[in-house]
PDB file of C-alpha atoms in Angstrom:
ATOM      1  CA  GLU A   1      52.582  11.227 -17.271  1.00  0.00           C
ATOM      2  CA  THR A   2      51.086  13.902 -19.505  1.00  0.00           C
ATOM      3  CA  GLY A   3      51.996  16.968 -17.433  1.00  0.00           C
ATOM      4  CA  VAL A   4      49.693  19.886 -16.732  1.00  0.00           C
ATOM      5  CA  THR A   5      47.641  21.149 -19.660  1.00  0.00           C
ATOM      6  CA  GLN A   6      45.715  24.407 -19.762  1.00  0.00           C
ATOM      7  CA  SER A   7      43.112  25.702 -22.147  1.00  0.00           C
ATOM      8  CA  PRO A   8      42.698  27.932 -23.982  1.00  0.00           C
ATOM      9  CA  THR A   9      46.233  29.194 -24.599  1.00  0.00           C
ATOM     10  CA  HIS A  10      45.102  32.702 -25.474  1.00  0.00           C
ATOM     11  CA  LEU A  11      41.883  34.594 -24.836  1.00  0.00           C
ATOM     12  CA  ILE A  12      40.630  38.126 -25.462  1.00  0.00           C
ATOM     13  CA  LYS A  13      37.658  39.372 -23.446  1.00  0.00           C
ATOM     14  CA  THR A  14      35.868  42.662 -22.999  1.00  0.00           C
ATOM     15  CA  ARG A  15      35.763  44.476 -19.680  1.00  0.00           C
ATOM     16  CA  GLY A  16      32.775  43.332 -17.611  1.00  0.00           C
ATOM     17  CA  GLN A  17      32.599  39.886 -19.188  1.00  0.00           C
ATOM     18  CA  GLN A  18      33.136  36.562 -17.459  1.00  0.00           C
ATOM     19  CA  VAL A  19      35.798  33.975 -18.299  1.00  0.00           C
ATOM     20  CA  THR A  20      36.481  30.327 -17.448  1.00  0.00           C
ATOM     21  CA  LEU A  21      39.955  28.862 -17.692  1.00  0.00           C
ATOM     22  CA  ARG A  22      40.601  25.140 -17.523  1.00  0.00           C
ATOM     23  CA  CYS A  23      43.389  22.957 -16.216  1.00  0.00           C
ATOM     24  CA  SER A  24      44.050  19.250 -16.437  1.00  0.00           C
ATOM     25  CA  SER A  25      46.372  18.178 -13.623  1.00  0.00           C
ATOM     26  CA  GLN A  26      49.286  15.813 -13.947  1.00  0.00           C
ATOM     27  CA  SER A  27      48.241  12.211 -13.378  1.00  0.00           C
ATOM     28  CA  GLY A  28      48.198  11.307  -9.673  1.00  0.00           C
ATOM     29  CA  HIS A  29      48.275  14.923  -8.461  1.00  0.00           C
ATOM     30  CA  ASN A  30      45.464  15.751  -6.037  1.00  0.00           C
ATOM     31  CA  THR A  31      46.370  19.372  -5.326  1.00  0.00           C
ATOM     32  CA  VAL A  32      45.944  22.198  -7.810  1.00  0.00           C
ATOM     33  CA  SER A  33      46.882  25.859  -7.443  1.00  0.00           C
ATOM     34  CA  TRP A  34      46.210  28.861  -9.630  1.00  0.00           C
ATOM     35  CA  TYR A  35      48.541  31.800 -10.053  1.00  0.00           C
ATOM     36  CA  GLN A  36      48.310  35.126 -11.875  1.00  0.00           C
ATOM     37  CA  GLN A  37      51.463  36.419 -13.538  1.00  0.00           C
ATOM     38  CA  ALA A  38      51.419  40.008 -14.778  1.00  0.00           C
ATOM     39  CA  LEU A  39      53.981  41.011 -17.386  1.00  0.00           C
ATOM     40  CA  GLY A  40      57.437  41.347 -15.835  1.00  0.00           C
ATOM     41  CA  GLN A  41      56.286  40.054 -12.455  1.00  0.00           C
ATOM     42  CA  GLY A  42      56.484  36.802 -10.538  1.00  0.00           C
ATOM     43  CA  PRO A  43      53.369  34.633 -10.224  1.00  0.00           C
ATOM     44  CA  GLN A  44      50.879  35.635  -7.506  1.00  0.00           C
ATOM     45  CA  PHE A  45      48.938  32.946  -5.641  1.00  0.00           C
ATOM     46  CA  ILE A  46      45.173  33.041  -6.281  1.00  0.00           C
ATOM     47  CA  PHE A  47      43.952  29.888  -4.519  1.00  0.00           C
ATOM     48  CA  GLN A  48      44.544  26.182  -4.040  1.00  0.00           C
ATOM     49  CA  TYR A  49      42.271  23.151  -4.092  1.00  0.00           C
ATOM     50  CA  TYR A  50      42.916  19.824  -2.390  1.00  0.00           C
ATOM     51  CA  ARG A  51      40.511  16.952  -3.078  1.00  0.00           C
ATOM     52  CA  GLU A  52      37.825  19.345  -4.358  1.00  0.00           C
ATOM     53  CA  GLU A  53      37.972  21.697  -1.344  1.00  0.00           C
ATOM     54  CA  GLU A  54      39.503  25.190  -1.337  1.00  0.00           C
ATOM     55  CA  ASN A  55      42.635  24.984   0.775  1.00  0.00           C
ATOM     56  CA  GLY A  56      43.937  28.537   0.870  1.00  0.00           C
ATOM     57  CA  ARG A  57      43.374  31.793  -0.933  1.00  0.00           C
ATOM     58  CA  GLY A  58      45.580  34.732  -1.826  1.00  0.00           C
ATOM     59  CA  ASN A  59      44.704  38.398  -1.891  1.00  0.00           C
ATOM     60  CA  PHE A  60      42.208  38.235  -4.743  1.00  0.00           C
ATOM     61  CA  PRO A  61      38.577  39.444  -4.685  1.00  0.00           C
ATOM     62  CA  PRO A  62      35.610  37.019  -4.608  1.00  0.00           C
ATOM     63  CA  ARG A  63      34.996  37.495  -8.327  1.00  0.00           C
ATOM     64  CA  PHE A  64      37.900  35.043  -8.718  1.00  0.00           C
ATOM     65  CA  SER A  65      36.477  31.602  -7.997  1.00  0.00           C
ATOM     66  CA  GLY A  66      37.405  28.039  -8.734  1.00  0.00           C
ATOM     67  CA  LEU A  67      36.423  24.411  -8.823  1.00  0.00           C
ATOM     68  CA  GLN A  68      38.249  21.123  -8.660  1.00  0.00           C
ATOM     69  CA  PHE A  69      36.575  18.020 -10.061  1.00  0.00           C
ATOM     70  CA  PRO A  70      36.787  14.364  -8.928  1.00  0.00           C
ATOM     71  CA  ASN A  71      39.317  13.664 -11.672  1.00  0.00           C
ATOM     72  CA  TYR A  72      41.406  16.532 -10.198  1.00  0.00           C
ATOM     73  CA  SER A  73      40.925  18.787 -13.222  1.00  0.00           C
ATOM     74  CA  SER A  74      40.152  22.364 -12.299  1.00  0.00           C
ATOM     75  CA  GLU A  75      38.552  25.610 -13.441  1.00  0.00           C
ATOM     76  CA  LEU A  76      39.282  29.238 -12.665  1.00  0.00           C
ATOM     77  CA  ASN A  77      36.359  31.614 -13.146  1.00  0.00           C
ATOM     78  CA  VAL A  78      36.674  35.371 -13.198  1.00  0.00           C
ATOM     79  CA  ASN A  79      33.564  37.565 -13.217  1.00  0.00           C
ATOM     80  CA  ALA A  80      33.230  41.259 -14.098  1.00  0.00           C
ATOM     81  CA  LEU A  81      36.594  41.365 -15.851  1.00  0.00           C
ATOM     82  CA  GLU A  82      38.751  44.442 -15.363  1.00  0.00           C
ATOM     83  CA  LEU A  83      41.607  45.699 -17.506  1.00  0.00           C
ATOM     84  CA  ASP A  84      44.070  44.813 -14.718  1.00  0.00           C
ATOM     85  CA  ASP A  85      43.029  41.164 -14.971  1.00  0.00           C
ATOM     86  CA  SER A  86      45.086  40.953 -18.166  1.00  0.00           C
ATOM     87  CA  ALA A  87      47.846  38.465 -17.311  1.00  0.00           C
ATOM     88  CA  LEU A  88      49.172  34.943 -17.739  1.00  0.00           C
ATOM     89  CA  TYR A  89      47.144  32.541 -15.606  1.00  0.00           C
ATOM     90  CA  LEU A  90      49.081  29.506 -14.458  1.00  0.00           C
ATOM     91  CA  CYS A  91      47.828  26.248 -13.079  1.00  0.00           C
ATOM     92  CA  ALA A  92      50.147  24.077 -10.971  1.00  0.00           C
ATOM     93  CA  SER A  93      49.558  20.595  -9.608  1.00  0.00           C
ATOM     94  CA  SER A  94      51.344  18.501  -7.010  1.00  0.00           C
ATOM     95  CA  SER A  95      50.925  15.235  -5.127  1.00  0.00           C
ATOM     96  CA  ASP A  96      53.014  16.185  -2.103  1.00  0.00           C
ATOM     97  CA  SER A  97      54.985  19.071  -0.712  1.00  0.00           C
ATOM     98  CA  TYR A  98      57.815  18.521  -3.137  1.00  0.00           C
ATOM     99  CA  GLY A  99      57.596  21.027  -5.954  1.00  0.00           C
ATOM    100  CA  TYR A 100      54.830  21.854  -8.327  1.00  0.00           C
ATOM    101  CA  THR A 101      54.369  21.160 -12.011  1.00  0.00           C
ATOM    102  CA  PHE A 102      53.146  24.199 -13.890  1.00  0.00           C
ATOM    103  CA  GLY A 103      51.208  24.329 -17.111  1.00  0.00           C
ATOM    104  CA  SER A 104      52.129  26.718 -19.918  1.00  0.00           C
ATOM    105  CA  GLY A 105      49.357  29.067 -18.897  1.00  0.00           C
ATOM    106  CA  THR A 106      46.483  30.952 -20.473  1.00  0.00           C
ATOM    107  CA  ARG A 107      47.248  34.456 -21.703  1.00  0.00           C
ATOM    108  CA  LEU A 108      44.172  36.588 -20.947  1.00  0.00           C
ATOM    109  CA  THR A 109      43.800  40.018 -22.483  1.00  0.00           C
ATOM    110  CA  VAL A 110      40.956  42.262 -21.302  1.00  0.00           C
ATOM    111  CA  VAL A 111      40.085  45.138 -23.621  1.00  0.00           C
TER     112      VAL A 111
ATOM    113  CA  GLN B   1      58.417  45.547   2.377  1.00  0.00           C
ATOM    114  CA  LYS B   2      57.740  42.672  -0.018  1.00  0.00           C
ATOM    115  CA  GLU B   3      58.035  39.178   1.408  1.00  0.00           C
ATOM    116  CA  VAL B   4      60.490  38.161  -1.328  1.00  0.00           C
ATOM    117  CA  GLU B   5      62.856  40.516  -3.122  1.00  0.00           C
ATOM    118  CA  GLN B   6      64.712  39.466  -6.237  1.00  0.00           C
ATOM    119  CA  ASP B   7      67.067  41.687  -8.150  1.00  0.00           C
ATOM    120  CA  PRO B   8      65.210  41.814 -11.456  1.00  0.00           C
ATOM    121  CA  GLY B   9      68.318  42.379 -13.595  1.00  0.00           C
ATOM    122  CA  PRO B  10      68.333  41.804 -16.549  1.00  0.00           C
ATOM    123  CA  LEU B  11      71.619  39.943 -16.671  1.00  0.00           C
ATOM    124  CA  SER B  12      73.704  39.363 -19.815  1.00  0.00           C
ATOM    125  CA  VAL B  13      76.798  37.121 -19.683  1.00  0.00           C
ATOM    126  CA  PRO B  14      79.120  35.392 -22.173  1.00  0.00           C
ATOM    127  CA  GLU B  15      78.881  31.645 -22.681  1.00  0.00           C
ATOM    128  CA  GLY B  16      80.885  29.754 -20.055  1.00  0.00           C
ATOM    129  CA  ALA B  17      80.462  32.403 -17.355  1.00  0.00           C
ATOM    130  CA  ILE B  18      79.424  31.658 -13.778  1.00  0.00           C
ATOM    131  CA  VAL B  19      76.061  33.218 -13.018  1.00  0.00           C
ATOM    132  CA  SER B  20      74.846  34.187  -9.557  1.00  0.00           C
ATOM    133  CA  LEU B  21      71.172  34.874  -8.907  1.00  0.00           C
ATOM    134  CA  ASN B  22      69.902  35.999  -5.518  1.00  0.00           C
ATOM    135  CA  CYS B  23      66.792  36.563  -3.443  1.00  0.00           C
ATOM    136  CA  THR B  24      66.191  37.943   0.012  1.00  0.00           C
ATOM    137  CA  TYR B  25      63.093  37.398   2.097  1.00  0.00           C
ATOM    138  CA  SER B  26      61.509  38.780   5.235  1.00  0.00           C
ATOM    139  CA  ASN B  27      59.259  35.945   6.468  1.00  0.00           C
ATOM    140  CA  SER B  28      61.226  33.759   8.883  1.00  0.00           C
ATOM    141  CA  ALA B  29      58.533  31.060   8.561  1.00  0.00           C
ATOM    142  CA  PHE B  30      59.734  30.136   5.064  1.00  0.00           C
ATOM    143  CA  GLN B  31      61.216  26.638   5.131  1.00  0.00           C
ATOM    144  CA  TYR B  32      61.056  25.419   1.531  1.00  0.00           C
ATOM    145  CA  PHE B  33      63.046  27.222  -1.146  1.00  0.00           C
ATOM    146  CA  MET B  34      62.819  26.695  -4.868  1.00  0.00           C
ATOM    147  CA  TRP B  35      64.240  28.014  -8.101  1.00  0.00           C
ATOM    148  CA  TYR B  36      62.177  27.923 -11.255  1.00  0.00           C
ATOM    149  CA  ARG B  37      63.227  28.574 -14.840  1.00  0.00           C
ATOM    150  CA  GLN B  38      60.698  30.131 -17.191  1.00  0.00           C
ATOM    151  CA  TYR B  39      61.221  30.293 -20.919  1.00  0.00           C
ATOM    152  CA  SER B  40      59.297  32.816 -22.950  1.00  0.00           C
ATOM    153  CA  ARG B  41      55.631  31.885 -23.364  1.00  0.00           C
ATOM    154  CA  LYS B  42      56.001  28.872 -21.065  1.00  0.00           C
ATOM    155  CA  GLY B  43      55.114  28.039 -17.483  1.00  0.00           C
ATOM    156  CA  PRO B  44      57.785  27.902 -14.745  1.00  0.00           C
ATOM    157  CA  GLU B  45      59.837  24.699 -14.583  1.00  0.00           C
ATOM    158  CA  LEU B  46      61.233  23.517 -11.235  1.00  0.00           C
ATOM    159  CA  LEU B  47      65.047  23.561 -11.238  1.00  0.00           C
ATOM    160  CA  MET B  48      66.112  23.201  -7.620  1.00  0.00           C
ATOM    161  CA  TYR B  49      64.350  22.499  -4.340  1.00  0.00           C
ATOM    162  CA  THR B  50      65.933  22.846  -0.900  1.00  0.00           C
ATOM    163  CA  TYR B  51      64.640  22.552   2.618  1.00  0.00           C
ATOM    164  CA  SER B  52      66.049  24.832   5.306  1.00  0.00           C
ATOM    165  CA  SER B  53      69.681  26.028   5.218  1.00  0.00           C
ATOM    166  CA  GLY B  54      72.542  24.527   3.243  1.00  0.00           C
ATOM    167  CA  ASN B  55      73.714  23.810  -0.274  1.00  0.00           C
ATOM    168  CA  LYS B  56      72.366  21.528  -2.961  1.00  0.00           C
ATOM    169  CA  GLU B  57      74.077  20.718  -6.218  1.00  0.00           C
ATOM    170  CA  ASP B  58      72.608  19.312  -9.416  1.00  0.00           C
ATOM    171  CA  GLY B  59      74.925  19.251 -12.397  1.00  0.00           C
ATOM    172  CA  ARG B  60      75.854  22.812 -13.292  1.00  0.00           C
ATOM    173  CA  PHE B  61      73.393  24.274 -10.777  1.00  0.00           C
ATOM    174  CA  THR B  62      73.999  24.930  -7.083  1.00  0.00           C
ATOM    175  CA  ALA B  63      71.384  26.316  -4.717  1.00  0.00           C
ATOM    176  CA  GLN B  64      72.369  27.894  -1.404  1.00  0.00           C
ATOM    177  CA  VAL B  65      70.125  28.863   1.494  1.00  0.00           C
ATOM    178  CA  ASP B  66      71.263  31.007   4.413  1.00  0.00           C
ATOM    179  CA  LYS B  67      68.317  31.271   6.777  1.00  0.00           C
ATOM    180  CA  SER B  68      70.216  33.388   9.286  1.00  0.00           C
ATOM    181  CA  SER B  69      70.602  36.083   6.632  1.00  0.00           C
ATOM    182  CA  LYS B  70      67.288  35.298   4.911  1.00  0.00           C
ATOM    183  CA  TYR B  71      69.173  34.992   1.645  1.00  0.00           C
ATOM    184  CA  ILE B  72      69.117  32.376  -1.100  1.00  0.00           C
ATOM    185  CA  SER B  73      71.243  32.000  -4.205  1.00  0.00           C
ATOM    186  CA  LEU B  74      71.409  30.005  -7.405  1.00  0.00           C
ATOM    187  CA  PHE B  75      74.740  29.525  -9.151  1.00  0.00           C
ATOM    188  CA  ILE B  76      75.026  28.347 -12.738  1.00  0.00           C
ATOM    189  CA  ARG B  77      78.444  27.123 -13.831  1.00  0.00           C
ATOM    190  CA  ASP B  78      79.610  26.978 -17.440  1.00  0.00           C
ATOM    191  CA  SER B  79      76.506  28.859 -18.583  1.00  0.00           C
ATOM    192  CA  GLN B  80      75.075  27.942 -21.988  1.00  0.00           C
ATOM    193  CA  PRO B  81      72.900  29.875 -24.446  1.00  0.00           C
ATOM    194  CA  SER B  82      70.126  27.380 -23.621  1.00  0.00           C
ATOM    195  CA  ASP B  83      70.177  28.740 -20.037  1.00  0.00           C
ATOM    196  CA  SER B  84      68.758  32.027 -21.364  1.00  0.00           C
ATOM    197  CA  ALA B  85      65.449  32.388 -19.540  1.00  0.00           C
ATOM    198  CA  THR B  86      63.831  34.131 -16.593  1.00  0.00           C
ATOM    199  CA  TYR B  87      64.763  32.639 -13.214  1.00  0.00           C
ATOM    200  CA  LEU B  88      62.268  32.871 -10.377  1.00  0.00           C
ATOM    201  CA  CYS B  89      62.923  32.180  -6.735  1.00  0.00           C
ATOM    202  CA  ALA B  90      59.982  30.844  -4.729  1.00  0.00           C
ATOM    203  CA  MET B  91      59.470  29.862  -1.142  1.00  0.00           C
ATOM    204  CA  ARG B  92      56.818  28.745   1.319  1.00  0.00           C
ATOM    205  CA  PRO B  93      56.406  27.957   4.993  1.00  0.00           C
ATOM    206  CA  LEU B  94      56.003  24.497   6.495  1.00  0.00           C
ATOM    207  CA  GLY B  95      52.361  23.429   6.436  1.00  0.00           C
ATOM    208  CA  GLY B  96      49.475  25.703   5.633  1.00  0.00           C
ATOM    209  CA  SER B  97      48.047  25.963   2.148  1.00  0.00           C
ATOM    210  CA  GLU B  98      51.416  25.388   0.469  1.00  0.00           C
ATOM    211  CA  LYS B  99      51.126  28.808  -1.172  1.00  0.00           C
ATOM    212  CA  LEU B 100      54.318  29.691  -3.025  1.00  0.00           C
ATOM    213  CA  VAL B 101      55.620  33.251  -2.766  1.00  0.00           C
ATOM    214  CA  PHE B 102      57.669  34.198  -5.816  1.00  0.00           C
ATOM    215  CA  GLY B 103      60.274  36.815  -6.491  1.00  0.00           C
ATOM    216  CA  LYS B 104      59.888  39.103  -9.479  1.00  0.00           C
ATOM    217  CA  GLY B 105      62.288  37.059 -11.603  1.00  0.00           C
ATOM    218  CA  THR B 106      65.659  37.754 -13.229  1.00  0.00           C
ATOM    219  CA  LYS B 107      65.971  37.603 -16.996  1.00  0.00           C
ATOM    220  CA  LEU B 108      69.243  35.963 -17.988  1.00  0.00           C
ATOM    221  CA  THR B 109      70.781  36.071 -21.451  1.00  0.00           C
ATOM    222  CA  VAL B 110      73.828  33.923 -22.204  1.00  0.00           C
ATOM    223  CA  ASN B 111      75.584  35.122 -25.340  1.00  0.00           C
ATOM    224  CA  PRO B 112      77.419  32.614 -27.570  1.00  0.00           C
TER     225      PRO B 112
END
């Protein structure tokens, strides 16, 4: 097992730009979730994908979108970046209801 | 009212102390309860997982769930400097999208 890997680890973008974050799920995990963690806060659920279909969405606007690929890797896309989008973005994968394996995250800074 | 409330601390204790971390919640549909540990600049790491009410022990860690009071706890015995991290409670209902709802986290420092 290689765990969950995310790329890039850090990113600086300008307000109004678009960004794509990537996640490689743990081997055998068919469910991937994305979370946003602002400084000093707990992670907030963005959305989840199960076998390439969106399977639930949190309270985030449509400019947050995602994809899951046949190999269960995933992307998070954010359009029209705002300053408040600055956060740690976490990807988590699972194969059943028992716990989730999180990646180390991508630190996004919007200036 | 937030769905999950966690006393954010921070908490500073001497090595060897017993640590108690707590969360309360308002959604009676929550059935799965978890505690995650997050080191600086890392993603959360699952520590304990419990279903419904009761206690679960794993080494120095004990998780308690009291559904009647909507209250969960994590106890750390014989705390070590390596336990210094932020501890997050998380929970979710049975079924649905398996969305986890997290507390704000408690930053723990164990001093040698």
